[in-house]
Tab-separated table of C-alpha atoms and ligand atoms in Angstrom:
chain	number	residue	atom	x	y	z
A	1	MET	CA	5.459	-9.468	22.223
A	2	THR	CA	1.945	-9.892	23.512
A	3	PRO	CA	1.273	-8.981	27.174
A	4	PRO	CA	-0.757	-11.543	29.132
A	5	GLY	CA	-4.436	-10.614	29.038
A	6	ALA	CA	-3.995	-8.551	25.854
A	7	ASP	CA	-7.351	-7.389	24.498
A	8	THR	CA	-6.673	-4.346	22.324
A	9	VAL	CA	-4.585	-3.059	19.428
A	10	LEU	CA	-3.542	0.579	19.763
A	11	VAL	CA	-2.972	2.189	16.359
A	12	ARG	CA	-0.764	5.222	15.721
A	13	TYR	CA	-0.929	7.293	12.575
A	14	GLY	CA	1.824	9.535	11.275
A	15	GLU	CA	1.160	12.398	8.900
A	16	ILE	CA	-2.553	12.658	9.674
A	17	GLY	CA	-1.588	14.218	12.999
A	18	ALA	CA	-0.066	17.235	11.243
A	19	LYS	CA	-3.274	18.132	9.345
A	20	SER	CA	-5.753	20.853	10.217
A	21	SER	CA	-8.495	19.614	12.529
A	22	GLY	CA	-11.145	19.293	9.783
A	23	VAL	CA	-8.914	17.253	7.474
A	24	ARG	CA	-7.591	15.256	10.408
A	25	GLY	CA	-11.097	14.311	11.529
A	26	ARG	CA	-12.021	13.165	8.039
A	27	MET	CA	-8.829	11.127	7.669
A	28	GLU	CA	-9.195	9.573	11.122
A	29	ARG	CA	-12.748	8.501	10.314
A	30	GLN	CA	-11.614	6.992	7.014
A	31	LEU	CA	-8.770	5.157	8.771
A	32	CYS	CA	-11.195	3.697	11.336
A	33	THR	CA	-13.573	2.586	8.567
A	34	ASN	CA	-10.671	0.954	6.732
A	35	LEU	CA	-9.343	-0.806	9.848
A	36	GLY	CA	-12.810	-2.223	10.540
A	37	ALA	CA	-13.197	-3.383	6.949
A	38	VAL	CA	-9.810	-5.136	6.983
A	39	ILE	CA	-10.463	-7.105	10.156
A	40	ASP	CA	-13.923	-8.062	8.838
A	41	ALA	CA	-12.530	-9.137	5.489
A	42	GLU	CA	-9.802	-11.200	7.172
A	43	GLY	CA	-12.314	-12.846	9.521
A	44	VAL	CA	-10.821	-11.393	12.722
A	45	ASP	CA	-13.288	-10.688	15.506
A	46	GLY	CA	-13.013	-7.064	16.686
A	47	ARG	CA	-14.485	-3.593	17.028
A	48	VAL	CA	-12.851	-0.273	16.131
A	49	GLU	CA	-13.092	2.764	18.418
A	50	ARG	CA	-11.847	6.259	17.737
A	51	LEU	CA	-9.977	7.675	20.729
A	52	PRO	CA	-8.701	11.237	20.455
A	53	THR	CA	-5.532	11.027	18.296
A	54	ARG	CA	-5.485	7.260	18.022
A	55	PRO	CA	-7.830	4.547	16.898
A	56	LEU	CA	-7.971	1.295	18.787
A	57	VAL	CA	-9.356	-2.125	18.063
A	58	ARG	CA	-10.833	-4.238	20.848
A	59	THR	CA	-10.481	-7.878	19.973
A	60	PRO	CA	-10.257	-11.336	21.502
A	61	ASP	CA	-7.471	-12.081	19.003
A	62	PRO	CA	-5.114	-9.087	19.283
A	63	GLU	CA	-2.100	-10.881	17.872
A	64	ARG	CA	-3.800	-11.723	14.569
A	65	ALA	CA	-5.516	-8.350	14.461
A	66	GLY	CA	-2.117	-6.674	14.927
A	67	ALA	CA	-0.544	-8.708	12.122
A	68	VAL	CA	-3.362	-7.887	9.702
A	69	LEU	CA	-3.704	-4.206	10.637
A	70	SER	CA	0.033	-3.525	10.405
A	71	ARG	CA	-0.330	-3.647	6.593
A	72	VAL	CA	-3.060	-1.039	6.314
A	73	PRO	CA	-2.143	2.283	4.626
A	74	GLY	CA	-2.213	5.153	7.118
A	75	VAL	CA	-0.959	3.026	10.036
A	76	ALA	CA	2.440	4.316	11.216
A	77	SER	CA	2.773	1.748	13.990
A	78	LEU	CA	0.662	-0.255	16.388
A	79	SER	CA	0.965	-2.050	19.711
A	80	VAL	CA	-0.832	-5.053	21.112
A	81	CYS	CA	-2.002	-3.960	24.580
A	82	ARG	CA	-3.693	-5.045	27.722
A	83	THR	CA	-6.187	-2.485	29.008
A	84	VAL	CA	-6.613	-1.832	32.735
A	85	ALA	CA	-8.303	0.795	34.886
A	86	PRO	CA	-6.268	4.035	34.972
A	87	GLU	CA	-5.465	3.568	38.661
A	88	ARG	CA	-2.020	3.288	40.163
A	89	GLY	CA	-2.506	-0.159	41.745
A	90	ALA	CA	-4.034	-1.739	38.654
A	91	VAL	CA	-1.410	-0.253	36.333
A	92	VAL	CA	1.560	-1.293	38.510
A	93	ASP	CA	0.156	-4.790	38.822
A	94	ALA	CA	-0.375	-5.160	35.062
A	95	LEU	CA	3.141	-3.872	34.348
A	96	ALA	CA	4.621	-6.335	36.834
A	97	GLU	CA	2.597	-9.263	35.462
A	98	THR	CA	3.743	-8.408	31.951
A	99	ALA	CA	7.378	-8.367	33.079
A	100	GLU	CA	6.896	-11.672	34.951
A	101	SER	CA	5.744	-13.347	31.773
A	102	LEU	CA	7.964	-11.687	29.113
A	103	TYR	CA	11.146	-10.297	30.733
A	104	GLU	CA	13.640	-13.143	30.368
A	105	THR	CA	17.200	-11.828	30.635
A	106	GLY	CA	19.304	-8.673	30.805
A	107	THR	CA	18.230	-5.295	32.083
A	108	PHE	CA	14.815	-3.627	32.125
A	109	ALA	CA	13.032	-0.288	32.305
A	110	VAL	CA	9.483	0.933	32.740
A	111	ARG	CA	8.267	3.779	30.538
A	112	ALA	CA	5.018	5.522	31.392
A	113	ARG	CA	3.188	8.301	29.533
A	114	CYS	CA	0.257	10.104	31.063
A	115	PRO	CA	-0.774	12.592	28.350
A	116	GLU	CA	-4.096	13.376	29.997
A	117	GLY	CA	-2.717	13.953	33.514
A	118	GLY	CA	-4.238	11.787	36.233
A	119	LEU	CA	-1.182	9.839	37.373
A	120	SER	CA	2.433	10.991	37.510
A	121	SER	CA	4.572	9.113	35.026
A	122	MET	CA	7.706	9.362	37.200
A	123	ALA	CA	5.934	7.967	40.263
A	124	LEU	CA	4.398	5.202	38.193
A	125	GLN	CA	7.760	4.199	36.705
A	126	ARG	CA	9.351	4.035	40.159
A	127	ALA	CA	6.517	2.053	41.712
A	128	ALA	CA	6.341	-0.432	38.832
A	129	GLY	CA	10.163	-0.702	38.763
A	130	SER	CA	10.370	-1.759	42.402
A	131	GLU	CA	7.390	-4.109	42.028
A	132	ILE	CA	9.159	-5.834	39.115
A	133	GLU	CA	12.416	-6.046	41.130
A	134	SER	CA	10.531	-7.775	43.938
A	135	ARG	CA	8.732	-10.250	41.629
A	136	VAL	CA	11.446	-11.102	39.046
A	137	ALA	CA	14.602	-12.638	40.554
A	138	HIS	CA	17.042	-11.575	37.787
A	139	ALA	CA	15.638	-8.047	37.457
A	140	SER	CA	18.152	-5.236	37.047
A	141	VAL	CA	17.255	-1.689	36.029
A	142	ASP	CA	18.955	0.176	33.182
A	143	LEU	CA	17.191	3.346	32.171
A	144	ASP	CA	19.552	4.207	29.300
A	145	ALA	CA	19.776	1.021	27.246
A	146	PRO	CA	17.439	-1.620	28.705
A	147	ASP	CA	17.147	-5.051	27.076
A	148	PHE	CA	13.468	-5.206	27.969
A	149	THR	CA	11.019	-2.330	28.273
A	150	VAL	CA	7.481	-2.506	29.552
A	151	ARG	CA	5.340	0.498	28.720
A	152	VAL	CA	2.076	2.081	29.682
A	153	GLU	CA	0.020	4.879	28.225
A	154	VAL	CA	-2.450	6.180	30.791
A	155	ARG	CA	-5.545	7.913	29.412
A	156	ALA	CA	-8.466	9.411	31.335
A	157	GLU	CA	-10.718	6.372	30.792
A	158	GLU	CA	-8.236	3.506	30.782
A	159	ALA	CA	-4.570	2.570	30.639
A	160	PHE	CA	-2.790	0.584	27.912
A	161	VAL	CA	0.075	-1.727	28.893
A	162	PHE	CA	2.346	-2.979	26.118
A	163	VAL	CA	5.897	-4.046	25.360
A	164	ASP	CA	6.744	-3.133	21.804
A	165	SER	CA	5.320	-1.717	18.626
A	166	ARG	CA	5.213	-2.982	15.098
A	167	ASP	CA	5.738	-0.640	12.129
A	168	GLY	CA	2.933	-0.141	9.630
A	169	PRO	CA	3.381	1.106	6.070
A	170	GLY	CA	2.687	4.765	6.963
A	171	GLY	CA	1.065	6.772	4.182
A	172	LEU	CA	-2.569	7.891	4.246
A	173	PRO	CA	-5.858	5.985	4.540
A	174	VAL	CA	-7.192	4.671	1.235
A	175	GLY	CA	-10.083	6.883	0.142
A	176	THR	CA	-8.580	10.191	1.245
A	177	GLN	CA	-7.397	10.951	-2.312
A	178	GLU	CA	-9.252	10.823	-5.601
A	179	PRO	CA	-9.032	7.532	-7.524
A	180	VAL	CA	-6.471	6.859	-10.253
A	181	VAL	CA	-6.386	4.229	-12.991
A	182	ALA	CA	-3.523	1.731	-12.582
A	183	LEU	CA	-2.169	0.021	-15.704
A	184	VAL	CA	-1.292	-3.484	-14.527
A	185	SER	CA	0.476	-5.943	-16.793
A	186	GLY	CA	1.014	-9.116	-14.807
A	187	GLY	CA	4.675	-8.080	-14.482
A	188	ILE	CA	6.649	-7.231	-11.363
A	189	ASP	CA	6.639	-3.450	-11.533
A	190	SER	CA	3.045	-2.436	-12.054
A	191	PRO	CA	1.510	-3.828	-8.816
A	192	VAL	CA	4.288	-2.146	-6.822
A	193	ALA	CA	3.535	1.150	-8.573
A	194	ALA	CA	-0.218	0.795	-7.967
A	195	TYR	CA	0.486	0.048	-4.314
A	196	GLN	CA	2.479	3.290	-3.952
A	197	LEU	CA	-0.602	5.299	-4.912
A	198	LEU	CA	-2.861	3.180	-2.724
A	199	ARG	CA	-0.495	3.731	0.211
A	200	ARG	CA	-0.843	7.482	-0.241
A	201	GLY	CA	-4.618	7.222	-0.063
A	202	ALA	CA	-5.680	6.944	-3.705
A	203	PRO	CA	-8.012	4.053	-4.554
A	204	VAL	CA	-6.741	2.436	-7.746
A	205	ILE	CA	-8.867	1.214	-10.628
A	206	PRO	CA	-6.722	-1.496	-12.212
A	207	VAL	CA	-6.779	-1.926	-15.982
A	208	TYR	CA	-5.250	-4.930	-17.697
A	209	ILE	CA	-4.945	-4.920	-21.477
A	210	GLU	CA	-4.976	-8.283	-23.194
A	211	LEU	CA	-2.443	-8.198	-26.025
A	212	GLY	CA	-3.857	-11.087	-28.079
A	213	GLU	CA	-1.239	-13.118	-29.925
A	214	TYR	CA	1.529	-10.922	-28.451
A	215	GLY	CA	0.424	-11.545	-24.889
A	216	GLY	CA	0.513	-14.708	-22.845
A	217	PRO	CA	-2.479	-16.681	-21.631
A	218	ASP	CA	-1.458	-16.471	-17.985
A	219	HIS	CA	-0.697	-12.753	-17.844
A	220	GLU	CA	-4.281	-11.864	-17.086
A	221	ALA	CA	-4.392	-14.403	-14.257
A	222	ARG	CA	-1.150	-13.003	-12.838
A	223	ALA	CA	-2.352	-9.420	-13.107
A	224	VAL	CA	-5.607	-10.349	-11.344
A	225	ALA	CA	-3.802	-12.307	-8.619
A	226	SER	CA	-1.440	-9.444	-7.858
A	227	VAL	CA	-4.315	-6.947	-7.708
A	228	ASN	CA	-6.108	-9.279	-5.322
A	229	ARG	CA	-3.209	-8.733	-2.900
A	230	LEU	CA	-3.879	-5.007	-3.048
A	231	GLN	CA	-7.619	-5.531	-2.637
A	232	ARG	CA	-7.003	-7.190	0.721
A	233	LEU	CA	-5.341	-4.002	1.960
A	234	ALA	CA	-8.286	-1.859	0.853
A	235	PRO	CA	-11.550	-3.797	1.184
A	236	THR	CA	-13.549	-0.549	1.364
A	237	HIS	CA	-12.906	0.014	-2.345
A	238	ASP	CA	-13.689	-2.048	-5.401
A	239	LEU	CA	-10.354	-3.054	-6.956
A	240	ARG	CA	-11.685	-5.602	-9.419
A	241	PRO	CA	-9.664	-4.949	-12.572
A	242	TYR	CA	-11.017	-3.919	-15.927
A	243	VAL	CA	-9.956	-6.293	-18.665
A	244	VAL	CA	-9.581	-4.712	-22.090
A	245	ASP	CA	-9.379	-6.749	-25.285
A	246	GLY	CA	-6.523	-5.072	-27.109
A	247	GLY	CA	-5.782	-8.012	-29.421
A	248	GLU	CA	-7.141	-6.475	-32.618
A	249	ALA	CA	-5.544	-3.081	-32.040
A	250	VAL	CA	-2.160	-4.601	-31.212
A	251	ALA	CA	-2.207	-6.850	-34.282
A	252	ALA	CA	-3.161	-3.904	-36.523
A	253	LEU	CA	-0.417	-1.814	-34.933
A	254	ALA	CA	2.162	-4.535	-35.538
A	255	ASP	CA	1.098	-4.716	-39.216
A	256	ALA	CA	1.213	-0.974	-39.711
A	257	MET	CA	4.431	-0.071	-37.921
A	258	ASP	CA	7.939	-1.251	-37.202
A	259	ARG	CA	10.054	1.545	-35.706
A	260	GLY	CA	8.217	3.316	-32.906
A	261	ARG	CA	5.598	0.636	-32.490
A	262	MET	CA	6.389	0.087	-28.806
A	263	LEU	CA	5.828	3.784	-28.196
A	264	SER	CA	2.535	3.739	-30.061
A	265	LEU	CA	1.496	0.692	-28.053
A	266	ARG	CA	2.154	2.670	-24.841
A	267	ARG	CA	0.211	5.591	-26.295
A	268	TYR	CA	-2.693	3.269	-27.059
A	269	MET	CA	-2.565	1.925	-23.478
A	270	LEU	CA	-2.545	5.381	-21.929
A	271	ARG	CA	-5.491	6.356	-24.118
A	272	VAL	CA	-7.429	3.275	-22.981
A	273	ALA	CA	-6.614	4.159	-19.374
A	274	GLU	CA	-7.731	7.751	-19.928
A	275	ALA	CA	-11.114	6.651	-21.307
A	276	ILE	CA	-11.703	4.385	-18.320
A	277	ALA	CA	-10.545	7.144	-15.959
A	278	ASP	CA	-13.107	9.498	-17.507
A	279	ARG	CA	-15.825	6.911	-17.091
A	280	GLU	CA	-14.900	6.285	-13.442
A	281	GLY	CA	-14.106	9.877	-12.474
A	282	ALA	CA	-10.421	9.064	-11.867
A	283	ASP	CA	-7.861	11.872	-11.918
A	284	GLY	CA	-4.662	10.243	-13.136
A	285	ILE	CA	-2.926	7.139	-14.459
A	286	VAL	CA	-0.217	5.163	-12.677
A	287	THR	CA	2.274	2.907	-14.474
A	288	GLY	CA	5.228	0.793	-13.381
A	289	GLU	CA	7.677	2.547	-15.685
A	290	ALA	CA	11.211	3.350	-14.479
A	291	LEU	CA	13.666	5.655	-16.186
A	292	GLY	CA	15.729	3.737	-18.746
A	293	GLN	CA	14.399	0.314	-17.737
A	294	LYS	CA	13.294	-0.289	-21.332
A	295	SER	CA	13.727	1.619	-24.561
A	296	SER	CA	10.174	2.928	-24.215
A	297	GLN	CA	11.141	4.355	-20.835
A	298	THR	CA	13.907	6.784	-21.743
A	299	ALA	CA	13.326	10.389	-20.698
A	300	ARG	CA	12.587	11.287	-24.342
A	301	ASN	CA	10.176	8.426	-24.893
A	302	LEU	CA	8.301	9.066	-21.673
A	303	LYS	CA	7.628	12.525	-23.082
A	304	LEU	CA	6.290	11.025	-26.322
A	305	THR	CA	4.066	8.485	-24.590
A	306	SER	CA	2.776	10.963	-21.990
A	307	ALA	CA	1.677	13.240	-24.846
A	308	ALA	CA	-1.063	10.716	-25.700
A	309	THR	CA	-3.136	11.705	-22.666
A	310	ARG	CA	-4.304	14.883	-20.980
A	311	LEU	CA	-4.222	13.131	-17.590
A	312	PRO	CA	-1.110	13.174	-15.412
A	313	VAL	CA	0.836	9.920	-15.664
A	314	HIS	CA	2.204	8.962	-12.241
A	315	ARG	CA	5.359	6.878	-12.290
A	316	PRO	CA	6.248	6.219	-8.647
A	317	LEU	CA	9.013	3.749	-9.605
A	318	LEU	CA	10.698	6.227	-11.964
A	319	THR	CA	13.997	6.360	-10.068
A	320	LEU	CA	14.141	2.831	-8.670
A	321	ASP	CA	16.528	0.111	-9.839
A	322	LYS	CA	15.027	-3.254	-10.700
A	323	PRO	CA	16.446	-5.077	-7.626
A	324	ALA	CA	14.812	-2.476	-5.362
A	325	ILE	CA	11.475	-2.973	-7.143
A	326	VAL	CA	11.814	-6.750	-6.816
A	327	GLU	CA	12.484	-6.353	-3.100
A	328	ARG	CA	9.330	-4.272	-2.708
A	329	ALA	CA	7.272	-6.754	-4.709
A	330	LYS	CA	8.451	-9.546	-2.427
A	331	ALA	CA	7.562	-7.576	0.697
A	332	LEU	CA	4.159	-6.751	-0.769
A	333	GLY	CA	3.542	-10.382	-1.695
A	334	THR	CA	3.005	-9.674	-5.405
A	335	TYR	CA	6.319	-11.127	-6.562
A	336	GLU	CA	5.147	-14.736	-6.846
A	337	GLU	CA	2.272	-13.655	-9.056
A	338	ALA	CA	4.519	-11.846	-11.464
A	339	SER	CA	7.882	-13.505	-11.878
A	340	ILE	CA	8.077	-13.993	-15.645
A	341	PRO	CA	8.547	-11.092	-18.082
A	342	ALA	CA	5.470	-9.564	-19.704
A	343	GLY	CA	4.613	-10.848	-23.178
A	344	CYS	CA	4.590	-7.503	-24.953
A	345	ASN	CA	8.378	-7.964	-25.185
A	346	ARG	CA	7.641	-10.094	-28.237
A	347	LEU	CA	6.282	-7.067	-30.017
A	348	ALA	CA	9.572	-5.205	-29.714
A	349	PRO	CA	11.243	-4.514	-33.082
A	350	ALA	CA	14.912	-5.311	-33.681
A	351	ARG	CA	15.932	-1.659	-33.402
A	352	PRO	CA	13.683	0.056	-30.880
A	353	GLU	CA	13.236	3.799	-30.891
A	354	THR	CA	15.031	5.545	-28.062
A	355	ARG	CA	15.252	9.150	-29.333
A	356	GLY	CA	12.279	9.794	-31.600
A	357	ARG	CA	10.294	12.951	-32.268
A	358	LEU	CA	6.579	13.318	-31.546
A	359	SER	CA	5.710	14.652	-35.013
A	360	LYS	CA	7.587	11.766	-36.643
A	361	LEU	CA	5.884	9.218	-34.406
A	362	GLN	CA	2.451	10.673	-35.165
A	363	GLU	CA	3.205	10.402	-38.899
A	364	LEU	CA	4.159	6.753	-38.583
A	365	GLU	CA	1.426	5.542	-36.253
A	366	PRO	CA	-2.017	4.512	-37.573
A	367	ALA	CA	-4.431	7.443	-37.693
A	368	GLU	CA	-7.049	5.243	-35.997
A	369	LEU	CA	-4.870	4.434	-32.943
A	370	PHE	CA	-6.844	6.534	-30.475
A	371	ALA	CA	-10.179	5.530	-32.024
A	372	TRP	CA	-9.208	1.902	-31.361
A	373	ALA	CA	-8.404	2.844	-27.781
A	374	ALA	CA	-11.809	4.514	-27.333
A	375	ARG	CA	-13.577	1.517	-28.868
A	376	ASP	CA	-11.711	-1.051	-26.753
A	377	ALA	CA	-12.122	0.937	-23.530
A	378	ALA	CA	-15.871	1.282	-24.169
A	379	ALA	CA	-16.157	-2.510	-24.464
A	380	ALA	CA	-14.123	-3.184	-21.299
A	381	THR	CA	-15.736	-4.792	-18.285
A	382	ARG	CA	-14.618	-5.454	-14.744
A	383	ILE	CA	-13.979	-9.064	-13.816
A	384	ASP	CA	-16.909	-10.496	-11.811
A	385	ALA	CA	-14.881	-11.476	-8.768
A	386	PHE	CA	-11.339	-12.266	-7.732
B	401	LIG	P1	5.796	-4.552	-15.247
B	401	LIG	O1	6.396	-3.212	-15.502
B	401	LIG	O2	4.321	-4.524	-15.171
B	401	LIG	O3	6.414	-5.282	-14.144
B	401	LIG	P2	7.250	-5.123	-17.456
B	401	LIG	O4	8.335	-4.339	-16.829
B	401	LIG	O5	7.605	-6.330	-18.186
B	401	LIG	O6	6.161	-5.471	-16.428
B	401	LIG	P3	6.835	-2.923	-19.129
B	401	LIG	O7	7.020	-3.270	-20.531
B	401	LIG	O8	7.949	-2.313	-18.373
B	401	LIG	O9	6.364	-4.194	-18.385
B	401	LIG	O10	5.561	-2.029	-19.049
B	401	LIG	C1	5.597	-0.727	-18.527
B	401	LIG	C2	4.267	-0.385	-17.875
B	401	LIG	O11	3.204	-0.373	-18.849
B	401	LIG	C3	3.827	-1.425	-16.865
B	401	LIG	O12	4.427	-1.184	-15.617
B	401	LIG	C4	2.337	-1.209	-16.837
B	401	LIG	O13	1.997	-0.087	-16.043
B	401	LIG	C5	2.028	-0.886	-18.293
B	401	LIG	N1	1.646	-2.111	-19.032
B	401	LIG	C6	2.447	-2.912	-19.760
B	401	LIG	N2	1.768	-3.923	-20.320
B	401	LIG	C7	0.471	-3.785	-19.922
B	401	LIG	C8	-0.729	-4.514	-20.145
B	401	LIG	N3	-0.752	-5.614	-20.917
B	401	LIG	N4	-1.884	-4.057	-19.577
B	401	LIG	C9	-1.875	-2.948	-18.814
B	401	LIG	N5	-0.764	-2.228	-18.560
B	401	LIG	C10	0.398	-2.612	-19.103
B	402	LIG	MG1	8.561	-2.619	-16.164
């Protein structure tokens, strides 16, 4: 609910508050930069300020700003507020006006916090409570389980009047971790996985590998569209995907191998990702794999595919069931872009390998596999624009 005269969004962060002061300062600054970039990118008028322990955004359009900012990594929650002078009369009046316009039925309570001293929160609650009782005919106080609560946070410079708060995604501001390469396929899982790393502060460098005759013409478009969703949450970082032409390598792999070819394809992909990570100074690779979701994703086969790279392979969806991943993709807005299965399914042999050995796989796979990966990664370019 938006109080009448609202002019500010008050942002609360979670974990950042528990950091040492140096780290906290750096993370707060990054969060403020990111908040400013998001409102700019979304065309919302506003200006970010860094109050001690919480950023705020002054804006003529607090409702839209609140909606947009509530998706930004590092935001635990936020409230759309009206600011007033930190004086008893002004605060009581603003609380009463807010109740007059938004308190419709049931019971009410006033909650005041005065973390920097100045006013007494008890006295303020009592004064505002009786003012509301005199202005709102149906008013009835219930301090334990009110139907409507009007709140104020009184700081030294100004007071913030608000009614409720909206949850953000939590996590850490993008840019507070080192970048990682995200393998994105145009499927449902991979954008959700990339988002998990982004939400914890790591900028992702998306890599899409075109599979030639085994891929589908619209997979690239779907991969790009789903990454564009992520880009909107992190406009401070360049998330334009790399597109790699893997057609020749995949065709050669299909000619050379039957059993184990899906594993070697994954090994090729991880090697491509590693080469791009080295070029970009990224420190890991994230995939949308989940334990047992496909034959290439058994515990044994994840060991065999991971052995293709010296970088850590992050699999944030490892323990999630498909319906839970689908739910997350829908919430993230990447589901529409990704609702048909990825084309590499067509490459799967009749009897896929689920319990192979690394030495056996290395014997079977083409000796040039990693050379192809190096060649194809070297030729990869980022798309020009979303
Ligand atoms: P997704 O997992 O992307 O929703 P999917 O489940 O059909 O689609 P899988 O076969 O499970 O795809 O692929 C496992 C992981 O391998 C993907 O999550 C992604 O990280 C990576 N991957 C698969 N195909 C590609 C591709 N063409 N380009 C880049 N990465 C890919
Ligand atoms: Mg998958």
